[in-house]
PDB file of C-alpha atoms in Angstrom:
ATOM      1  CA  MET A   5      -5.224   5.819  23.219  1.00  0.00           C
ATOM      2  CA  LYS A   6      -5.046   2.506  24.851  1.00  0.00           C
ATOM      3  CA  LYS A   7      -8.190   1.350  22.401  1.00  0.00           C
ATOM      4  CA  GLN A   8      -6.422   2.663  19.693  1.00  0.00           C
ATOM      5  CA  ILE A   9      -3.549   0.331  20.711  1.00  0.00           C
ATOM      6  CA  VAL A  10      -5.667  -2.514  20.821  1.00  0.00           C
ATOM      7  CA  SER A  11      -8.061  -2.152  18.054  1.00  0.00           C
ATOM      8  CA  LEU A  12      -4.273  -2.302  15.915  1.00  0.00           C
ATOM      9  CA  LEU A  13      -2.103  -4.802  17.434  1.00  0.00           C
ATOM     10  CA  LEU A  14      -5.670  -6.572  16.852  1.00  0.00           C
ATOM     11  CA  THR A  15      -5.971  -5.782  13.178  1.00  0.00           C
ATOM     12  CA  ILE A  16      -1.982  -6.553  13.062  1.00  0.00           C
ATOM     13  CA  LEU A  17      -2.854  -9.946  14.040  1.00  0.00           C
ATOM     14  CA  LEU A  18      -5.523 -10.533  12.092  1.00  0.00           C
ATOM     15  CA  PHE A  19      -3.548  -9.470   8.714  1.00  0.00           C
ATOM     16  CA  THR A  20      -0.598 -11.481   9.656  1.00  0.00           C
ATOM     17  CA  THR A  21      -2.988 -14.714  10.518  1.00  0.00           C
ATOM     18  CA  SER A  22      -4.501 -14.661   7.367  1.00  0.00           C
ATOM     19  CA  ALA A  23      -2.152 -16.701   5.356  1.00  0.00           C
ATOM     20  CA  ALA A  24      -4.871 -19.179   4.635  1.00  0.00           C
ATOM     21  CA  THR A  25      -5.534 -19.611   0.836  1.00  0.00           C
ATOM     22  CA  ILE A  26      -8.896 -18.106   1.860  1.00  0.00           C
ATOM     23  CA  HIS A  27      -9.591 -15.625   3.826  1.00  0.00           C
ATOM     24  CA  LYS A  28     -12.731 -13.866   4.991  1.00  0.00           C
ATOM     25  CA  PHE A  29     -11.597 -10.177   5.101  1.00  0.00           C
ATOM     26  CA  HIS A  30      -9.920  -7.727   3.107  1.00  0.00           C
ATOM     27  CA  MET A  31      -6.673  -5.817   3.881  1.00  0.00           C
ATOM     28  CA  ALA A  32      -3.335  -4.754   2.482  1.00  0.00           C
ATOM     29  CA  LEU A  33      -0.371  -2.940   4.501  1.00  0.00           C
ATOM     30  CA  TYR A  34       1.674  -0.701   3.522  1.00  0.00           C
ATOM     31  CA  GLN A  35       4.833   0.968   5.498  1.00  0.00           C
ATOM     32  CA  ILE A  36       6.073   4.086   4.796  1.00  0.00           C
ATOM     33  CA  ASN A  37       9.761   4.747   6.357  1.00  0.00           C
ATOM     34  CA  TYR A  38      11.178   8.035   6.340  1.00  0.00           C
ATOM     35  CA  ALA A  39      14.810   8.292   5.791  1.00  0.00           C
ATOM     36  CA  SER A  40      15.826  11.612   6.317  1.00  0.00           C
ATOM     37  CA  GLU A  41      19.749  11.011   5.875  1.00  0.00           C
ATOM     38  CA  LYS A  42      18.691  10.044   2.051  1.00  0.00           C
ATOM     39  CA  LYS A  43      16.495  12.775   2.082  1.00  0.00           C
ATOM     40  CA  MET A  44      13.556   9.585   0.869  1.00  0.00           C
ATOM     41  CA  LEU A  45      10.282   8.058   1.485  1.00  0.00           C
ATOM     42  CA  GLN A  46      10.859   4.039   1.325  1.00  0.00           C
ATOM     43  CA  ILE A  47       7.391   2.231   0.470  1.00  0.00           C
ATOM     44  CA  THR A  48       6.380  -1.162   1.454  1.00  0.00           C
ATOM     45  CA  SER A  49       3.365  -2.752  -0.014  1.00  0.00           C
ATOM     46  CA  ARG A  50       1.625  -6.070   0.562  1.00  0.00           C
ATOM     47  CA  ILE A  51      -1.105  -7.168  -0.961  1.00  0.00           C
ATOM     48  CA  HIS A  52      -3.182 -10.477  -1.411  1.00  0.00           C
ATOM     49  CA  ILE A  53      -2.111 -11.910  -4.790  1.00  0.00           C
ATOM     50  CA  ASP A  54      -5.714 -13.400  -5.319  1.00  0.00           C
ATOM     51  CA  ASP A  55      -7.400  -9.465  -4.307  1.00  0.00           C
ATOM     52  CA  LEU A  56      -5.154  -8.071  -6.345  1.00  0.00           C
ATOM     53  CA  ASN A  57      -5.328 -11.140  -9.602  1.00  0.00           C
ATOM     54  CA  LYS A  58      -8.793 -10.092  -9.414  1.00  0.00           C
ATOM     55  CA  ALA A  59      -8.898  -6.054  -9.342  1.00  0.00           C
ATOM     56  CA  LEU A  60      -6.586  -5.888 -12.850  1.00  0.00           C
ATOM     57  CA  GLU A  61      -9.025  -8.333 -14.829  1.00  0.00           C
ATOM     58  CA  LYS A  62     -11.729  -6.268 -13.589  1.00  0.00           C
ATOM     59  CA  ASN A  63      -9.548  -3.435 -15.100  1.00  0.00           C
ATOM     60  CA  TYR A  64      -8.208  -4.168 -17.330  1.00  0.00           C
ATOM     61  CA  ASN A  65     -10.485  -6.786 -18.815  1.00  0.00           C
ATOM     62  CA  LYS A  66      -7.942  -8.945 -19.392  1.00  0.00           C
ATOM     63  CA  LYS A  67      -6.661 -12.443 -17.439  1.00  0.00           C
ATOM     64  CA  ILE A  68      -4.003 -10.884 -15.075  1.00  0.00           C
ATOM     65  CA  SER A  69      -1.596 -13.340 -12.854  1.00  0.00           C
ATOM     66  CA  VAL A  70       0.945 -10.657 -11.035  1.00  0.00           C
ATOM     67  CA  GLU A  71       2.761 -13.853  -9.740  1.00  0.00           C
ATOM     68  CA  ASN A  72       4.056 -14.366 -13.182  1.00  0.00           C
ATOM     69  CA  GLU A  73       7.533 -12.901 -12.468  1.00  0.00           C
ATOM     70  CA  ASN A  74       8.590 -12.551 -16.468  1.00  0.00           C
ATOM     71  CA  SER A  75       5.661 -11.049 -18.286  1.00  0.00           C
ATOM     72  CA  SER A  76       6.427  -7.571 -19.116  1.00  0.00           C
ATOM     73  CA  PRO A  77       3.119  -6.329 -20.128  1.00  0.00           C
ATOM     74  CA  GLU A  78       1.912  -7.426 -16.832  1.00  0.00           C
ATOM     75  CA  LYS A  79       4.237  -5.662 -14.779  1.00  0.00           C
ATOM     76  CA  LEU A  80       3.164  -2.580 -16.594  1.00  0.00           C
ATOM     77  CA  LEU A  81      -0.178  -3.053 -15.993  1.00  0.00           C
ATOM     78  CA  LEU A  82       0.163  -3.626 -12.289  1.00  0.00           C
ATOM     79  CA  GLU A  83       2.753  -0.574 -11.926  1.00  0.00           C
ATOM     80  CA  LYS A  84      -0.188   1.212 -13.711  1.00  0.00           C
ATOM     81  CA  TYR A  85      -3.267   0.109 -11.537  1.00  0.00           C
ATOM     82  CA  LEU A  86      -1.037   0.522  -8.258  1.00  0.00           C
ATOM     83  CA  SER A  87       0.225   4.084  -8.895  1.00  0.00           C
ATOM     84  CA  ASP A  88      -2.881   5.546 -10.098  1.00  0.00           C
ATOM     85  CA  ARG A  89      -4.750   3.996  -6.787  1.00  0.00           C
ATOM     86  CA  PHE A  90      -1.659   5.036  -4.335  1.00  0.00           C
ATOM     87  CA  SER A  91      -0.521   8.536  -4.396  1.00  0.00           C
ATOM     88  CA  ILE A  92       1.755  10.829  -1.482  1.00  0.00           C
ATOM     89  CA  LYS A  93       1.899  14.479  -1.577  1.00  0.00           C
ATOM     90  CA  VAL A  94       4.701  16.332   0.718  1.00  0.00           C
ATOM     91  CA  ASN A  95       3.981  19.488   1.682  1.00  0.00           C
ATOM     92  CA  GLY A  96       1.022  19.525  -0.207  1.00  0.00           C
ATOM     93  CA  GLN A  97       2.151  18.908  -3.384  1.00  0.00           C
ATOM     94  CA  GLY A  98       2.354  15.455  -5.187  1.00  0.00           C
ATOM     95  CA  MET A  99       5.513  13.490  -5.660  1.00  0.00           C
ATOM     96  CA  PRO A 100       5.995  10.817  -8.267  1.00  0.00           C
ATOM     97  CA  MET A 101       7.222   7.262  -7.122  1.00  0.00           C
ATOM     98  CA  ASN A 102       9.454   5.425  -8.249  1.00  0.00           C
ATOM     99  CA  PHE A 103       8.547   1.287  -8.493  1.00  0.00           C
ATOM    100  CA  LEU A 104      11.497  -0.330  -7.696  1.00  0.00           C
ATOM    101  CA  SER A 105      10.910  -4.236  -7.450  1.00  0.00           C
ATOM    102  CA  LYS A 106       8.422  -6.561  -6.280  1.00  0.00           C
ATOM    103  CA  GLU A 107       8.655 -10.155  -4.774  1.00  0.00           C
ATOM    104  CA  ILE A 108       5.964 -13.037  -3.903  1.00  0.00           C
ATOM    105  CA  ASP A 109       5.563 -14.100  -0.008  1.00  0.00           C
ATOM    106  CA  GLY A 110       3.703 -16.413   0.359  1.00  0.00           C
ATOM    107  CA  ASP A 111      -0.064 -15.873  -0.967  1.00  0.00           C
ATOM    108  CA  GLU A 112       1.451 -11.969  -0.868  1.00  0.00           C
ATOM    109  CA  LEU A 113       2.817  -9.824  -3.333  1.00  0.00           C
ATOM    110  CA  VAL A 114       5.495  -7.388  -1.408  1.00  0.00           C
ATOM    111  CA  CYS A 115       6.139  -4.215  -3.761  1.00  0.00           C
ATOM    112  CA  TYR A 116       8.766  -1.611  -3.109  1.00  0.00           C
ATOM    113  CA  TRP A 117       8.962   2.100  -4.352  1.00  0.00           C
ATOM    114  CA  ASN A 118      10.891   5.162  -3.072  1.00  0.00           C
ATOM    115  CA  ILE A 119      10.100   9.048  -3.415  1.00  0.00           C
ATOM    116  CA  LYS A 120      13.632  10.571  -3.472  1.00  0.00           C
ATOM    117  CA  ASN A 121      14.356  14.540  -2.490  1.00  0.00           C
ATOM    118  CA  ILE A 122      12.462  15.081   0.056  1.00  0.00           C
ATOM    119  CA  SER A 123      14.737  17.361   2.687  1.00  0.00           C
ATOM    120  CA  LYS A 124      11.743  18.283   4.931  1.00  0.00           C
ATOM    121  CA  ILE A 125       8.379  16.861   5.675  1.00  0.00           C
ATOM    122  CA  LYS A 126       5.564  19.732   7.246  1.00  0.00           C
ATOM    123  CA  THR A 127       2.277  17.877   5.942  1.00  0.00           C
ATOM    124  CA  LEU A 128       2.359  13.885   3.925  1.00  0.00           C
ATOM    125  CA  GLU A 129      -0.930  12.956   2.529  1.00  0.00           C
ATOM    126  CA  VAL A 130      -1.595   9.513   1.215  1.00  0.00           C
ATOM    127  CA  LYS A 131      -4.613   8.185  -0.926  1.00  0.00           C
ATOM    128  CA  CYS A 132      -5.183   4.676  -1.202  1.00  0.00           C
ATOM    129  CA  THR A 133      -8.029   2.978  -2.967  1.00  0.00           C
ATOM    130  CA  ILE A 134      -6.426  -0.085  -4.203  1.00  0.00           C
ATOM    131  CA  LEU A 135      -8.967  -2.691  -4.215  1.00  0.00           C
ATOM    132  CA  ILE A 136     -11.909  -0.888  -2.625  1.00  0.00           C
ATOM    133  CA  GLU A 137     -13.436  -1.481  -6.585  1.00  0.00           C
ATOM    134  CA  CYS A 138     -13.880  -4.973  -6.372  1.00  0.00           C
ATOM    135  CA  PHE A 139     -14.148  -5.157  -2.073  1.00  0.00           C
ATOM    136  CA  SER A 140     -16.595  -2.802  -0.279  1.00  0.00           C
ATOM    137  CA  ASP A 141     -14.565  -4.341   2.999  1.00  0.00           C
ATOM    138  CA  GLN A 142     -11.145  -3.652   1.881  1.00  0.00           C
ATOM    139  CA  GLN A 143      -9.258  -1.872   4.119  1.00  0.00           C
ATOM    140  CA  ASN A 144      -5.495  -0.816   4.083  1.00  0.00           C
ATOM    141  CA  MET A 145      -3.792  -0.156   6.503  1.00  0.00           C
ATOM    142  CA  ILE A 146      -0.811   2.618   6.254  1.00  0.00           C
ATOM    143  CA  ASN A 147       1.767   2.688   8.818  1.00  0.00           C
ATOM    144  CA  ILE A 148       4.363   5.733   8.466  1.00  0.00           C
ATOM    145  CA  THR A 149       7.404   6.274  10.476  1.00  0.00           C
ATOM    146  CA  VAL A 150       9.086  10.178  10.027  1.00  0.00           C
ATOM    147  CA  LEU A 151      11.999  11.279  12.032  1.00  0.00           C
ATOM    148  CA  GLY A 152      11.705   8.505  14.783  1.00  0.00           C
ATOM    149  CA  ALA A 153       7.760   9.344  14.939  1.00  0.00           C
ATOM    150  CA  LYS A 154       5.193   6.352  14.168  1.00  0.00           C
ATOM    151  CA  LYS A 155       1.545   6.909  13.125  1.00  0.00           C
ATOM    152  CA  SER A 156      -0.760   4.333  11.535  1.00  0.00           C
ATOM    153  CA  PHE A 157      -4.544   4.271  10.390  1.00  0.00           C
ATOM    154  CA  LEU A 158      -6.731   2.663   7.886  1.00  0.00           C
ATOM    155  CA  LEU A 159      -7.683   3.970   4.766  1.00  0.00           C
ATOM    156  CA  LEU A 160     -11.200   2.281   4.080  1.00  0.00           C
ATOM    157  CA  ASN A 161     -13.982   2.294   1.115  1.00  0.00           C
ATOM    158  CA  SER A 162     -15.199   5.480   2.783  1.00  0.00           C
ATOM    159  CA  ILE A 163     -12.051   7.369   3.679  1.00  0.00           C
ATOM    160  CA  THR A 164      -9.394   7.138   0.816  1.00  0.00           C
ATOM    161  CA  SER A 165      -6.961   9.863   2.169  1.00  0.00           C
ATOM    162  CA  GLN A 166      -5.363  10.845   5.522  1.00  0.00           C
ATOM    163  CA  LEU A 167      -3.546  14.266   6.247  1.00  0.00           C
ATOM    164  CA  LEU A 168      -0.495  14.121   8.566  1.00  0.00           C
ATOM    165  CA  ASN A 169       0.940  17.165  10.215  1.00  0.00           C
ATOM    166  CA  TYR A 170       4.385  16.388  11.625  1.00  0.00           C
TER     167      TYR A 170
END
């Protein structure tokens, strides 16, 4: 248990200190919180802009800049890319995610989603393949808080989903 906590803290430390323009590893961070009073999952992602632009260009065969706030076609491609590669099942059922907004924080794109009408969580399955097609070393760090219980795990090229029981 101690080894897992130390590993998690080191990963988070490396992620937060990677604000340089050129980075040596590829990591994105996802925070999922269950707001029981609102019967809603609240989701935030932090993804390196250059990596995301590269993935979008590779997938859609056109130069895309997600930092361009005013481009509706680019926003639609971004939303499509993210929703095709990030999904959540609650109690075994796939749930539609509502894309709320995005903002730029340094060299990261921060996106906000929610999933409504969740009265109780027995199981939660997260699948994430964002950026994996571009970077074999891509790590997607998932942090989840449900009813005060915090769980974290890494999704990699070889492990793209995780099922949690509550």
